[in-house]
Every structure is written in structure tokens, then in C-alpha cells.
Coordinates of C-alpha atoms in Angstrom, one line a residue:
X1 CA -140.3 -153.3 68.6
X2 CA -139.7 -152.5 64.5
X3 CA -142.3 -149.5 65.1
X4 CA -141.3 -148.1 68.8
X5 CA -141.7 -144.4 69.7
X6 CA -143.5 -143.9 65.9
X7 CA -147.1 -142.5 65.6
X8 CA -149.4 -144.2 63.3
X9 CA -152.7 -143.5 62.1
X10 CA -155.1 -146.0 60.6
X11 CA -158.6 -146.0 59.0
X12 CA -161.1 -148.6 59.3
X13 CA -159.7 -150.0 62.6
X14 CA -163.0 -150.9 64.2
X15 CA -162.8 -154.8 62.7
X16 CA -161.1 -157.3 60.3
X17 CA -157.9 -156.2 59.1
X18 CA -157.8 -152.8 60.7
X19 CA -158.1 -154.4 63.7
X20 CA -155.6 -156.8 62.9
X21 CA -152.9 -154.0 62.1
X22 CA -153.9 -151.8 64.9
X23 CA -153.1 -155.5 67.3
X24 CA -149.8 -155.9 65.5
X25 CA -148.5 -151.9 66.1
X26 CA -149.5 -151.8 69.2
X27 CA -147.2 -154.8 70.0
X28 CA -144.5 -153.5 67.7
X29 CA -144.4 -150.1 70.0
X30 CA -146.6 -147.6 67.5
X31 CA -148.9 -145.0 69.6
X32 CA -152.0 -145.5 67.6
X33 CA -154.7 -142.7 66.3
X34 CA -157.4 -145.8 65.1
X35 CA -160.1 -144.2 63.2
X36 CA -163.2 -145.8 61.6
X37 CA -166.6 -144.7 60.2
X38 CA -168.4 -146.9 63.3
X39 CA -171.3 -146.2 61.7
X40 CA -174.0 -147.5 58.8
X41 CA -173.7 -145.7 55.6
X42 CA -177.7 -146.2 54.1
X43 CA -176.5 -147.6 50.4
X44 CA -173.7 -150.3 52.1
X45 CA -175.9 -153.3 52.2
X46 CA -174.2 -154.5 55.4
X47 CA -173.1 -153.5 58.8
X48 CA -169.7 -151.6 59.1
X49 CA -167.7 -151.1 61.8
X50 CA -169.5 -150.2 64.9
X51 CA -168.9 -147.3 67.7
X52 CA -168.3 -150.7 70.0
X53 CA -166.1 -152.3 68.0
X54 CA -163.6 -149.3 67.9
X55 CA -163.6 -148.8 71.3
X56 CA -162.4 -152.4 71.5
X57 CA -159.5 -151.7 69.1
X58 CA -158.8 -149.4 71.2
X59 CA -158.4 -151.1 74.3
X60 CA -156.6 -154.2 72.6
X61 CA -154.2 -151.4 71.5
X62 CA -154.0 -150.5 75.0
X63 CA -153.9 -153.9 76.9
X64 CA -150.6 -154.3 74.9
X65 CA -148.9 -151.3 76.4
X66 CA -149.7 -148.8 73.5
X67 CA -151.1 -145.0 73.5
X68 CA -154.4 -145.5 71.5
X69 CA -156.8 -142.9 70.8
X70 CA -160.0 -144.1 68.6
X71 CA -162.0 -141.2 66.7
X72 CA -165.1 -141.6 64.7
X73 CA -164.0 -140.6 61.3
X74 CA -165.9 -140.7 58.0
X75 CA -163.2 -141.0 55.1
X76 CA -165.7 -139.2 52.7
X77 CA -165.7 -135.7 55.1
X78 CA -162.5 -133.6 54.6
X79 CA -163.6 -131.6 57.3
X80 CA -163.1 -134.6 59.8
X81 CA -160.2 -135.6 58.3
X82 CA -158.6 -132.7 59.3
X83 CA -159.7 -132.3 62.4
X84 CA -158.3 -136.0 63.2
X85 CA -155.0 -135.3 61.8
X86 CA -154.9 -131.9 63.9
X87 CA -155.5 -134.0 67.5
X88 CA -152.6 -136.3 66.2
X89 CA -150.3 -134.1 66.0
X90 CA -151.1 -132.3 68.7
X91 CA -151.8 -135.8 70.9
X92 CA -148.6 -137.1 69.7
X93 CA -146.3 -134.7 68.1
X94 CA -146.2 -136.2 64.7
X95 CA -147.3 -138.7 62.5
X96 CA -145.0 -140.7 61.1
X97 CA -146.8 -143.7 59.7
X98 CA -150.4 -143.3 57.7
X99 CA -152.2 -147.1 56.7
X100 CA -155.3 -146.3 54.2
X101 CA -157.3 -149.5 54.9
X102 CA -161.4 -148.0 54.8
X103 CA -162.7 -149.5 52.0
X104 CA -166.5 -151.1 51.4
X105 CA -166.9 -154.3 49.0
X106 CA -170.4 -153.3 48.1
X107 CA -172.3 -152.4 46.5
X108 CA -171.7 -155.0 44.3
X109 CA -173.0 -158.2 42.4
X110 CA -173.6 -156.1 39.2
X111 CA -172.6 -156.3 35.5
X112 CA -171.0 -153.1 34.9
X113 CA -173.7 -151.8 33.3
X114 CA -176.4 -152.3 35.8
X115 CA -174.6 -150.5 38.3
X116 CA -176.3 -147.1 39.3
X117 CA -174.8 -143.9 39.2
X118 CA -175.1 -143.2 43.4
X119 CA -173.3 -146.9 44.3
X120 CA -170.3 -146.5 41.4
X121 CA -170.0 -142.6 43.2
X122 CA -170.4 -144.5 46.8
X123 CA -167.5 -146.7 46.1
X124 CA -165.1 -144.3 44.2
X125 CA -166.0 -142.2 47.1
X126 CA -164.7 -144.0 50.1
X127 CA -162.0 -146.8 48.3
X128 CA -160.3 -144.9 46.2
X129 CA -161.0 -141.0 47.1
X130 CA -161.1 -141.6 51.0
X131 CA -157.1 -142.6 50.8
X132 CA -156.2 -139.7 48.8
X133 CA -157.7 -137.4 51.2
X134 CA -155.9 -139.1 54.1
X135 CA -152.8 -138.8 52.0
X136 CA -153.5 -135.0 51.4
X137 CA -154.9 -134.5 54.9
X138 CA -150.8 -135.7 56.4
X139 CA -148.6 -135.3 53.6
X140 CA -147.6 -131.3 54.3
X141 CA -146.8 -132.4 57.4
X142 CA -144.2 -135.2 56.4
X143 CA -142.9 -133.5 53.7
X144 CA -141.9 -131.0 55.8
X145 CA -140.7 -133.8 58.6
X146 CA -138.8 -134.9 55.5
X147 CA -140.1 -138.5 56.8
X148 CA -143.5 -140.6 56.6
X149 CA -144.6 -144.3 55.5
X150 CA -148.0 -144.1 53.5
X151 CA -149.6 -147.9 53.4
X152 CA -152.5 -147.9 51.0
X153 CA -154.7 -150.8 51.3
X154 CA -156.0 -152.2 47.8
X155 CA -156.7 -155.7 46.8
X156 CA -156.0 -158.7 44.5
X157 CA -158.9 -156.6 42.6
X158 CA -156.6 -153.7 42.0
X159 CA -154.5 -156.3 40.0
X160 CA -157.1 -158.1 38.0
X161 CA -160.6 -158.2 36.9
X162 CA -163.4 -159.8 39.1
X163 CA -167.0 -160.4 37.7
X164 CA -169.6 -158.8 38.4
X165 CA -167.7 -156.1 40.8
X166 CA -166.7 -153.6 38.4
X167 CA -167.0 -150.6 41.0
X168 CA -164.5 -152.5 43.9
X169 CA -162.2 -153.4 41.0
X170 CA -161.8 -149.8 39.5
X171 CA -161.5 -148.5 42.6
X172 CA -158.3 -150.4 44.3
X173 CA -156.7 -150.5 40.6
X174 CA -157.0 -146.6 41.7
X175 CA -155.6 -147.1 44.8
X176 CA -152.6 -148.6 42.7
X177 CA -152.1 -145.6 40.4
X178 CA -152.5 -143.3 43.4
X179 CA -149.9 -145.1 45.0
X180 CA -147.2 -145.1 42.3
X181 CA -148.0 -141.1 41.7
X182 CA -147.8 -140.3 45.0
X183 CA -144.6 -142.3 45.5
X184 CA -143.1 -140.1 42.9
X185 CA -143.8 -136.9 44.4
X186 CA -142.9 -137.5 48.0
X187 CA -140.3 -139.2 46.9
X188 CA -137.6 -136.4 47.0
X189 CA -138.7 -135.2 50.5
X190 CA -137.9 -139.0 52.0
X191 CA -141.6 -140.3 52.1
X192 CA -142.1 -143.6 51.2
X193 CA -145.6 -144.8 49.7
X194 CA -146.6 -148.3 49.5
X195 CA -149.6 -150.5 48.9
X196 CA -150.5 -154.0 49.7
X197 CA -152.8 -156.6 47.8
X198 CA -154.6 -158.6 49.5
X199 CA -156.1 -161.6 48.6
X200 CA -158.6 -163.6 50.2
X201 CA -158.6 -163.0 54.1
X202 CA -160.2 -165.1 56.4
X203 CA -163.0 -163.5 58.5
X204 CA -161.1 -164.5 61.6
X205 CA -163.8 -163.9 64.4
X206 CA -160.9 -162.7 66.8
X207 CA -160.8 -159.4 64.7
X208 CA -164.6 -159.4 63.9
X209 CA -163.9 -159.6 60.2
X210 CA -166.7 -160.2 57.5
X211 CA -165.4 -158.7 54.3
X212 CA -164.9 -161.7 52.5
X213 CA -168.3 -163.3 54.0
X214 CA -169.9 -160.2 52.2
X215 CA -167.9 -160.5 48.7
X216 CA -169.4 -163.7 48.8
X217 CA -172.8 -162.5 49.3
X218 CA -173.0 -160.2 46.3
X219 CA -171.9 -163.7 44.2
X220 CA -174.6 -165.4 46.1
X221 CA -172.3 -167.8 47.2
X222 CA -173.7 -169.3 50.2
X223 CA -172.2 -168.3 53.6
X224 CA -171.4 -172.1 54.7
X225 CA -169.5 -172.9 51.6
X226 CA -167.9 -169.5 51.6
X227 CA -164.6 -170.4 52.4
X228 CA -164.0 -173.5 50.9
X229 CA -165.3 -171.9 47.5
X230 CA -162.1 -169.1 47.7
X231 CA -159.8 -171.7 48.8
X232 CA -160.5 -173.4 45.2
X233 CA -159.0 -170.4 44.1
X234 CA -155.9 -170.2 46.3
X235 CA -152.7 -171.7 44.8
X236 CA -151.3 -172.3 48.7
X237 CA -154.5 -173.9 49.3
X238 CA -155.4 -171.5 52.0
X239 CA -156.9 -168.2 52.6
X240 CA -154.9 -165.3 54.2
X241 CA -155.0 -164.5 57.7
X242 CA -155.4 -160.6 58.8
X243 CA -152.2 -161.0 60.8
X244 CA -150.1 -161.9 57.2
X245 CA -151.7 -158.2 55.9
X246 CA -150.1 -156.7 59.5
X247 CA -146.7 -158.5 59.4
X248 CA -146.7 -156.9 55.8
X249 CA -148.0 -153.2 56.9
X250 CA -145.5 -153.7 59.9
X251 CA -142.8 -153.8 57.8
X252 CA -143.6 -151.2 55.5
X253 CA -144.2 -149.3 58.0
X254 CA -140.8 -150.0 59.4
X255 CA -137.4 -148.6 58.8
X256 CA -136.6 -151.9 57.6
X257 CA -138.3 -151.2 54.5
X258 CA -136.5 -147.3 54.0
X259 CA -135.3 -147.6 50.9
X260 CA -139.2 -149.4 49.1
X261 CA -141.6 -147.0 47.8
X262 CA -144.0 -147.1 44.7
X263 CA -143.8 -150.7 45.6
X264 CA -147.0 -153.3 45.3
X265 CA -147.1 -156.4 48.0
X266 CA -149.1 -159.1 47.0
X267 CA -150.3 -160.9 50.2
X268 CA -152.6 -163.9 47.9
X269 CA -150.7 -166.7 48.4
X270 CA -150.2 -166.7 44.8
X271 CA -153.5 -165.8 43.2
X272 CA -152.3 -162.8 41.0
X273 CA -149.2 -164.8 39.7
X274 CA -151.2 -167.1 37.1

């Protein structure tokens, strides 16, 4: 129970690893405020997470034993930012752990300069700019708890260079940056800020997951050969699971980790160390 009796708000919890985090705090003894788009957005060639889908979340949350509230939240709108972050605090009290994982992995598939200006302001918009309004939307309210674990989620991407996705990759090297600054500043009111790299993840159907089926789709790899393409790639000659990105958020998350901040964990099995 490494998060018992702390309050922990996450975006993107309708699916994939959102889901997978939101499994692994509930279990860990977090009361969860799961938040998630569950809605299309018109450029995003693919489904997000659905209105169903977080209501899941919400009751895996809850078949574990954990208080789990699930709002409809669209990182892009301030306005319902703050209104989310209001009912948490009133809900629970506090909020003592934030976990910045909304992100979109397309539109992509584009040389860099063949991208348009609406889908390079679509992605800045929710991967990169969506966690800094989440970290502005709760950090008054840490610094003044003189307490808080931010958990940004970024990407293998936000390390190196990937063809043909110059967007994804600008923004989660952003998501790095942002981290690291906003480490500094909290860092004399005792709020820690962290950010974890995925690599590949497996789109484990347990947690409805289909990020990396869609990366693959905007490199016209085809969805049958999918995985075994990325595993290629994988030093450990396996892809990552969404429970290895939650054993890592869990721990950041955690007073275990009191004295880490500005710090990036690489969850790629190795990729980003060649």
C-alpha cells in the first residue's frame, strides 16, 4: 500500500496506460480523480478514449477497494481543468499526486515539412501544453501543502528523433524540458516532478490500449506485423507492458522516491541507451 490515504489525479485514464496506472493505484491504496477526453477530437485520425471506457476505469478502480471519481475532461480547456481540480479537492481534501499521461500520437506520418499548421498546433496543444496546464491548474495548491508528486508522461520520442513524426517528437522532448523547469521551481516548497519514457508498450487488450497499433499506422506498418516489427527494435527483445509504466509511476508517486525530482525514467528496455 506505497500510495494509501494519498489522492491522485490522472489524465487519459479511459484506456492503455492510463488505465493501467489508474489499476495499479487503486491497488496501492490512492483515491483516484481519473480524467480523460472520452471523446473524438475531428483532426485525431483514430478513436480516443471513450465515455464507456472511463466509466470502466472507474469501476476497476473501485472493484479494488478504491474512491474513484471519473470526469470528462479535455486537457486543451483551462476552464475544465479547473473545475476538475476544484471537485478534487473538495471530494477529497487534497491532491497529493498529479500523473500527466493525455497525449495523441497523431497526426503523424509526415516529413516535417508537410505537416500543416492546425495538426503541429493539435499536438503541441494537448502533449506538451495539456500537462503544463494540469501542472498550473494543482501546483498553488501543493506549494502551499509544501507536498506533491507531478509524473509527466513523455516518450522514448522525448529522448531521440523518430522519422516522419516530427510533431510527437517535439512535443514529449517538451514534456522533458517542462519537467526539469518545473522541478526547479517547486523544488524549494518540497514538490517533486518527474517524467517517465516510455518505450514501446504493448497494446495489452486488458487495458484497451492501441497507441502503439496507431504509431504503426502512420508508418504504414501493417497491423499483423506490428509487434514483431518494434520488437526488432528492443534490445530486451520484448516490448513493454503498461503495468512496467505503473510500477514506475507507483513509485514516483511514492514516498519512496522523496528525495528524486527533475529526474527522467526510461522504461524501453534499453532502446534510448545505444
Amino acid at each position: 500500500m506505497q500510495l494509501n490515504g494519498k489522492v491522485a489525479v490522472i489524465t487519459g485514464a479511459a484506456r492503455g496506460i492510463g488505465r493501467a496506472c489508474a489499476q495499479q493505484f487503486a491497488r496501492e491504496g490512492a483515491q483516484l480523480i481519473l480524467l480523460d477526453i472520452a471523446n473524438n477530437i475531428d483532426d485525431v485520425p483514430y478513436p480516443l478514449g471513450s465515455q464507456s471506457q472511463l466509466a470502466c476505469t472507474e469501476a476497476l478502480c473501485r472493484a479494488e477497494g478504491a474512491p474513484a471519481w471519473a470526469l470528462s475532461v479535455d486537457v486543451r480547456d483551462p476552464h475544465a481543468i479547473h473545475e476538475a481540480i476544484e471537485f478534487a479537492i473538495k471530494r477529497c481534501g487534497s491532491i497529493d499526486v498529479l500523473l500527466n499521461n493525455a497525449g495523441i500520437a497523431a497526426p503523424s506520418g509526415k516529413a516535417v515539412h508537410e505537416i500543416d499548421e492546425s495538426e503541429w498546433q493539435l499536438m503541441i496543444d494537448v502533449d506538451l501544453s495539456g500537462a503544463w496546464r494540469m501542472i498550473r491548474a494543482v501546483g498553488q495548491s501543493m506549494l502551499e501543502r509544501r507536498s506533491g508528486s507531478i509524473i509527466n508522461v513523455s516518450s522514448t520520442a522525448g529522448l531521440v528523433g523518430y522519422r516522419h513524426f516530427a510533431g510527437y517528437v517535439a512535443a514529449k522532448h517538451g514534456v522533458i524540458g517542462l519537467t526539469r523547469a518545473a522541478a526547479l521551481d517547486f523544488a524549494p516548497f518540497k514538490v517533486r516532478v518527474n517524467a517517465i519514457c516510455p518505450g514501446s508498450v504493448r497494446d495489452d487488450a486488458g487495458v484497451e490500449g492501441r497507441m502503439l497499433s496507431e504509431i504503426a499506422r502512420s508508418l504504414s506498418v501493417s497491423v499483423d506485423e506490428h509487434e514483431a516489427t518494434f520488437v526488432q527494435a528492443q534490445p530486451m527483445n520484448a516490448l513493454i507492458e503498461p503495468e512496467d509504466i505503473a510500477s514506475a509511476a507507483v513509485w514516483l508517486a511514492s514516498d519512496g522516491a522523496r528525495q528524486v525530482t527533475g529526474s527522467i525514467v526510461t522504461v524501453d528496455g534499453g532502446f534510448s541507451a545505444r
